[in-house]
XYZ file of C-alpha atoms in Angstrom:
350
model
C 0.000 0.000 0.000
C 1.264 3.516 -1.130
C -0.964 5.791 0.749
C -4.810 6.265 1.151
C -6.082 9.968 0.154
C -8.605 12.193 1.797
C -11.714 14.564 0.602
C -14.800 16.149 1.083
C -17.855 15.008 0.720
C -20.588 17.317 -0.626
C -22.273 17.109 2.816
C -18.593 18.325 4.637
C -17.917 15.041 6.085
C -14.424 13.935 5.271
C -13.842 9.796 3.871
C -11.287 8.499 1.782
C -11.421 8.929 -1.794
C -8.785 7.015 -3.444
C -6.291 3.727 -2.418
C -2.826 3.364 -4.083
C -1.061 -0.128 -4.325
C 1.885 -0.933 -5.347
C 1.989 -4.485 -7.864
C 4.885 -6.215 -6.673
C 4.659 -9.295 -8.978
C 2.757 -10.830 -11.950
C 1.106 -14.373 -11.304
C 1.676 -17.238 -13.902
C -2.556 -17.026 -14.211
C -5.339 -14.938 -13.592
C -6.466 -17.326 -10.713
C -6.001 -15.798 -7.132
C -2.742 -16.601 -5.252
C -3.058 -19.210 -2.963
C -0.477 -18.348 0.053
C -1.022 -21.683 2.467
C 0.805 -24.860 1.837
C -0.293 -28.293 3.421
C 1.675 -29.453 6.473
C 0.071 -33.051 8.167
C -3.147 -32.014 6.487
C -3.287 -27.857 8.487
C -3.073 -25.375 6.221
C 0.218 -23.147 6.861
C 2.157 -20.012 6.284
C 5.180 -20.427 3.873
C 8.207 -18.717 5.070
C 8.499 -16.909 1.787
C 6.553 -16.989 -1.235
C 5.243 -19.985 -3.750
C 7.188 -19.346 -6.484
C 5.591 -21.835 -8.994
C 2.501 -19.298 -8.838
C 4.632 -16.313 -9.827
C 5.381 -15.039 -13.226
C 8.627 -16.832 -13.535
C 11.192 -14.327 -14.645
C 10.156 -12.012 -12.001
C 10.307 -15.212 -9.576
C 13.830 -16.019 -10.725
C 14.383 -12.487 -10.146
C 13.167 -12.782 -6.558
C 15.235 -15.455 -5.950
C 18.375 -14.250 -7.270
C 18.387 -11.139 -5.398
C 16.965 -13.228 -2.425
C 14.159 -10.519 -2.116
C 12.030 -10.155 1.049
C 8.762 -8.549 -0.443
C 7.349 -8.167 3.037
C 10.165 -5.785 4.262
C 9.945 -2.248 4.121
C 13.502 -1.798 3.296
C 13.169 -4.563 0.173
C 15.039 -3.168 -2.761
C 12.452 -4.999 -4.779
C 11.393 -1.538 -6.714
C 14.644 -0.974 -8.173
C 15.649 -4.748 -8.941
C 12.719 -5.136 -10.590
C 12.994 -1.663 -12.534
C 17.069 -2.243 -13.268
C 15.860 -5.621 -14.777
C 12.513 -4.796 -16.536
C 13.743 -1.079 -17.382
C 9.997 0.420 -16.081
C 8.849 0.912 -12.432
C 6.353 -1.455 -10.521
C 3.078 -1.238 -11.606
C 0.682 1.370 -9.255
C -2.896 0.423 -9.103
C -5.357 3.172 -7.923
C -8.838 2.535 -6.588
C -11.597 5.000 -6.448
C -14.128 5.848 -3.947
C -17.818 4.281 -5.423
C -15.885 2.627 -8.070
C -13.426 0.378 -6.609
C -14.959 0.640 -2.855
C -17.313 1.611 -0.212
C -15.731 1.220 2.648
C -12.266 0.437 3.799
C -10.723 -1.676 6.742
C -7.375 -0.621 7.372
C -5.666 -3.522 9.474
C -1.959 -2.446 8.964
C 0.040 -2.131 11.963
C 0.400 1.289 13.964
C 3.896 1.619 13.071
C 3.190 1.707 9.287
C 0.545 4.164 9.806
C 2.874 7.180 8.677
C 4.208 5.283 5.480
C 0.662 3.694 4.451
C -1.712 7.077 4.918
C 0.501 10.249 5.724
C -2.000 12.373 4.087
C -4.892 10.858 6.355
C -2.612 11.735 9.625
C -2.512 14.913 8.179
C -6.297 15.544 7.596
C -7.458 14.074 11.565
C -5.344 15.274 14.204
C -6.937 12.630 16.931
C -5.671 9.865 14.229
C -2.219 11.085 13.883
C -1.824 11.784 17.407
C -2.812 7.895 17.860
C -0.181 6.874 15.360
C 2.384 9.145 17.011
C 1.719 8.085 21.176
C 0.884 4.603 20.619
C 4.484 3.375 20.997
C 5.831 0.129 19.107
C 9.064 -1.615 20.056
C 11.262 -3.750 17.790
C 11.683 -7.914 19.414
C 13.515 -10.742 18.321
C 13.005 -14.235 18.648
C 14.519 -18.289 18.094
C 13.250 -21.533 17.666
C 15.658 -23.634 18.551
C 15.571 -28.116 18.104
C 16.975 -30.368 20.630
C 17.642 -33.649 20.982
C 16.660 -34.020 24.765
C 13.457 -33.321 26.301
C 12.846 -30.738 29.344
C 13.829 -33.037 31.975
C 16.573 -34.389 29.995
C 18.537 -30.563 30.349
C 18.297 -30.397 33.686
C 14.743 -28.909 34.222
C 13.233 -30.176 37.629
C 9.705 -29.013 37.697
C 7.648 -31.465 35.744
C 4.022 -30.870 36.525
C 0.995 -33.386 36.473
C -0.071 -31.855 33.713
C 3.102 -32.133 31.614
C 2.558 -28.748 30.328
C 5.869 -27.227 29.506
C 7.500 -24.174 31.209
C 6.852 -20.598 29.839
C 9.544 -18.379 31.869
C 9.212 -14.593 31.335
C 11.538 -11.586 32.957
C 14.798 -14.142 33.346
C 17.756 -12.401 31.159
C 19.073 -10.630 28.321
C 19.455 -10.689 25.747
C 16.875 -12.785 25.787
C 14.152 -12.687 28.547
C 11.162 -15.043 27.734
C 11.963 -18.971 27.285
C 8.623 -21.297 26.196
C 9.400 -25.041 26.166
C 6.819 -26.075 22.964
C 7.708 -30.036 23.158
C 4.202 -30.153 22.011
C 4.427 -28.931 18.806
C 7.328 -31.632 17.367
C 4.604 -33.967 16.271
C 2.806 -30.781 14.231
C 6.115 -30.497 12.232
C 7.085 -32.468 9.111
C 10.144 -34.224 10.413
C 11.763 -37.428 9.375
C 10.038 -40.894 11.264
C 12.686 -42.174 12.457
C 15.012 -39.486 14.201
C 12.981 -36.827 14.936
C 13.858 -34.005 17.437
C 12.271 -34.436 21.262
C 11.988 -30.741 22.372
C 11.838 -27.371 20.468
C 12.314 -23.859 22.642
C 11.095 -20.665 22.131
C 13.341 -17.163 22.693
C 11.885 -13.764 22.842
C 12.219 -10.212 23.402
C 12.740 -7.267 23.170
C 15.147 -5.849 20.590
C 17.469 -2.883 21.248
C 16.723 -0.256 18.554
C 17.490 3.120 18.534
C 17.607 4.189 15.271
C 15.165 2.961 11.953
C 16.526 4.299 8.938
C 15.394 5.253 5.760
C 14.010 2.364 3.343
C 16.828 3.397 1.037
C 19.399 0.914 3.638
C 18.252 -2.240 1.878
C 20.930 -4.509 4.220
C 19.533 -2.493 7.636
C 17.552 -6.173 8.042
C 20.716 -8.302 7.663
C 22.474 -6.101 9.789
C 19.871 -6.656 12.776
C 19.258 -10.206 12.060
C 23.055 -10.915 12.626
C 22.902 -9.256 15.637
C 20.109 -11.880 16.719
C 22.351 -15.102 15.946
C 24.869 -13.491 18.481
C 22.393 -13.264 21.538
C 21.374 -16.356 20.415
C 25.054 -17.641 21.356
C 25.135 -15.447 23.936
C 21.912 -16.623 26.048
C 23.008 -20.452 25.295
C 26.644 -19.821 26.343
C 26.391 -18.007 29.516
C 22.813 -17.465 30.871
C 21.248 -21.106 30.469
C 23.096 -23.421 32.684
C 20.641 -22.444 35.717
C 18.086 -23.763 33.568
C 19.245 -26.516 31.850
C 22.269 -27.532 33.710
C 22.673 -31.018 31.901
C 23.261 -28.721 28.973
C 26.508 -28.024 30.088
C 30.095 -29.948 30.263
C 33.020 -28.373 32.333
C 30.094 -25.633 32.396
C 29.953 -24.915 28.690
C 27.182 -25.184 26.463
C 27.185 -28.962 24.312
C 26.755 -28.135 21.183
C 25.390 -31.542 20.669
C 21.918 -30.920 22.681
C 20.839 -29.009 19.229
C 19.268 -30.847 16.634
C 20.924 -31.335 13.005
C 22.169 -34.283 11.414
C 24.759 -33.180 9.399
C 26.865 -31.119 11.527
C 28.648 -30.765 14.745
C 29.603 -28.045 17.467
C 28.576 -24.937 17.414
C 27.889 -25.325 13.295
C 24.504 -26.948 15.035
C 23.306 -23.414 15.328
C 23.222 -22.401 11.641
C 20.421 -24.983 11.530
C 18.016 -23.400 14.259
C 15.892 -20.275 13.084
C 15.997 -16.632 14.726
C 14.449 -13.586 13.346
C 14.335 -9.688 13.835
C 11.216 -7.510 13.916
C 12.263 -4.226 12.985
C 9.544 -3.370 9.968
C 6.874 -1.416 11.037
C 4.557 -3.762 10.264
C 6.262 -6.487 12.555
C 6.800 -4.240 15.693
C 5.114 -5.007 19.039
C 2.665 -2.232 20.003
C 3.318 -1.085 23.786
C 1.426 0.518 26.351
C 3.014 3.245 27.893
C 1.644 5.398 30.393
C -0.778 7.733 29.363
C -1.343 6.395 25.738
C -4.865 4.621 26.016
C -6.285 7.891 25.832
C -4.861 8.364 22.483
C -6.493 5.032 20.941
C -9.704 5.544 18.642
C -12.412 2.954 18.416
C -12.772 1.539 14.742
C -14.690 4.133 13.422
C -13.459 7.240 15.490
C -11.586 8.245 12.855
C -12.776 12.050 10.410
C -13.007 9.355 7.774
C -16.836 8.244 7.677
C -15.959 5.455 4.999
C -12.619 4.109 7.080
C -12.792 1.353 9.686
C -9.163 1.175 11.325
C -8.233 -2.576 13.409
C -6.126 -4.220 14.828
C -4.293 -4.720 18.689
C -3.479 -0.800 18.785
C -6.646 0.694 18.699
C -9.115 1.377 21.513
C -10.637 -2.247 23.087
C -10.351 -2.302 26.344
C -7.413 -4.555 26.653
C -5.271 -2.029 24.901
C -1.972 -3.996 25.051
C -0.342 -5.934 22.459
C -1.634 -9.338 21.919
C -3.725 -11.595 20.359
C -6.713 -11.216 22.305
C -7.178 -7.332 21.659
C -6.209 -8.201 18.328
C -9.775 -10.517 17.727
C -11.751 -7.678 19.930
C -10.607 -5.284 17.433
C -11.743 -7.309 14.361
C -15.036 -8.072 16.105
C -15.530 -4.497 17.002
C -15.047 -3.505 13.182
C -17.527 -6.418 12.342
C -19.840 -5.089 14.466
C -19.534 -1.296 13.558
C -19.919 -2.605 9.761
C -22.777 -4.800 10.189
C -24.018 -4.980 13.808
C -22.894 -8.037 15.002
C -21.592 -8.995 17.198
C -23.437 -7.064 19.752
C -21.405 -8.402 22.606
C -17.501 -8.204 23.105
C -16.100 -9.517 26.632
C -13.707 -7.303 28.107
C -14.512 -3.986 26.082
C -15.885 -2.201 28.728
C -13.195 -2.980 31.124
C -11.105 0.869 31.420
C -14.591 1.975 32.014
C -15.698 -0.675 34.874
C -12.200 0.660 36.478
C -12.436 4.151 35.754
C -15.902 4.193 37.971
């Protein structure tokens, strides 16, 4: 999305006239994408696109370049215009032509690139995309060939339900043993891994740049792989002490079957979420008052979602996320009437 653009009604109520989008690729047909792909029968999220649906020069394209089209700092626009010697295509939709109404889902971070002439128009909307604060976080996955107890971990409950440990260390803080999901994966039969962890938190960020720094993601993502080390080197031996020999970290305890030491690493995943769609929205003090409600916006046609606007959770998470898209639902067609847990700032407020 390029930016959404404001006007006047004859009435003097302000909605938004016009959508731009940006056309990153062709498909090989005119039949609708189809993003899942089938793992043990659920449908799933590729970790980057199906190329066999793509137009396959600009695929091979992609690939070459190894081109992250959900990244706000992709160099995708001038790849593809250095190669195809015009720009990306720009498709504009009209108010009454191309759409009613709009539901802008995007996170609050990408407000200012997505609609900076809508922030301009409604002061209550930009000062929303200005004091609700996001924060950039990182996060591993990491396979092991020994279960919870197996590391050293001494509280096994009745339930078997694996730890979730939050607040414990940089540079990461939040550990989630997930032993459950190993049989969700597609793994081979005979030597698959026992355990998988989860590592998150918050990443240090002080300065986005412009979109222009095309290896600014790189650049962060490294920085990931060496907490990674970090956190498995010198901060987990209180919690997995079996992890350890002559109190350093066995390399061995990580799952791969081709290599050895600490090589075992390059085969776990870790990630950075520095785009502004990818940020984690935060509550600081004095910022609920700042959230709008779905359609609190100047814009009579624009319904605005998602875990950053006004719920009554107001924090970032999942939950607020589906009270947001019901809210929307509701203010678009009435239903559903009842949302548990909107009303809560107001239950504490009296």
């Amino acid at each position: 999305m390029q930016n959404l653009t404001p006007s006047l009604s004859e009435q003097g109520e302000s909605f938004v006239e016009t959508v731009e989008l940006q056309q990153q690729v062709s498909l090989l047909a005119d039949a609708e994408y189809q993003p899942l792909v089938n793992v043990k029968k659920l449908p799933c999220w590729p970790s980057e696109p199906l190329y066999a649906q793509i137009n396959s020069e600009q695929a091979a394209l992609l690939k070459q370049h190894d081109i992250n089209l959900e990244s706000f700092w992709s160099d995708w626009p001038s790849q593809y215009e250095n190669h195809f010697g015009q720009p990306l295509p720009i498709k504009k939709l009209n108010y009454k032509e191309d759409f009613d109404r709009i539901v802008l889902g995007v996170s609050v971070a990408s407000l200012e690139h997505v609609c900076p002439s809508l922030l301009a128009w409604d002061t209550k909307f930009a000062a929303q995309a200005k004091q609700v604060k996001t924060v950039a976080t990182q996060a591993a996955q990491l396979w092991l060939n020994k279960t919870d107890e197996q590391l050293g971990w001494q509280y096994i409950p009745k339930s078997k339900e694996g730890p979730i440990l939050s607040g414990f260390s940089e540079p990461f803080d939040t550990w989630a043993a997930m032993m459950n999901l190993v049989d969700k994966e597609q793994w081979p039969t005979d030597c698959p891994p026992k355990n998988i962890a989860y590592f998150c938190s918050v990443f240090p960020c002080e300065y986005y740049p412009p979109k222009s720094e095309y290896q600014f993601p790189l650049q962060a993502k490294s920085q990931v792989k060496v907490n990674l080390e970090a956190i498995l080197e010198k901060n987990m031996q209180s919690l997995w002490p079996l992890a350890y020999q002559n109190n350093e970290f066995d390399w061995s305890v990580l799952y791969e079957i081709s290599s050895s030491g600490d090589e075992r690493l390059n085969a776990q995943y870790w990630r950075v979420n520095v785009d502004p769609s990818e940020r984690y929205v935060l509550s600081v003090a004095g910022s609920s008052k700042y959230r709008l409600a779905t359609d609190e916006t100047k814009f009579t046609n624009l319904f605005i979602t998602g875990d950053w606007i006004k719920t009554g959770v107001n924090a970032g998470c999942v939950e607020a996320a589906v009270m947001a898209g019901m809210q929307t639902a509701r203010a678009m067609v009435g239903y559903p009437q009842h949302i548990s847990g909107e009303n809560a700032f107001a239950v504490i407020k009296n």
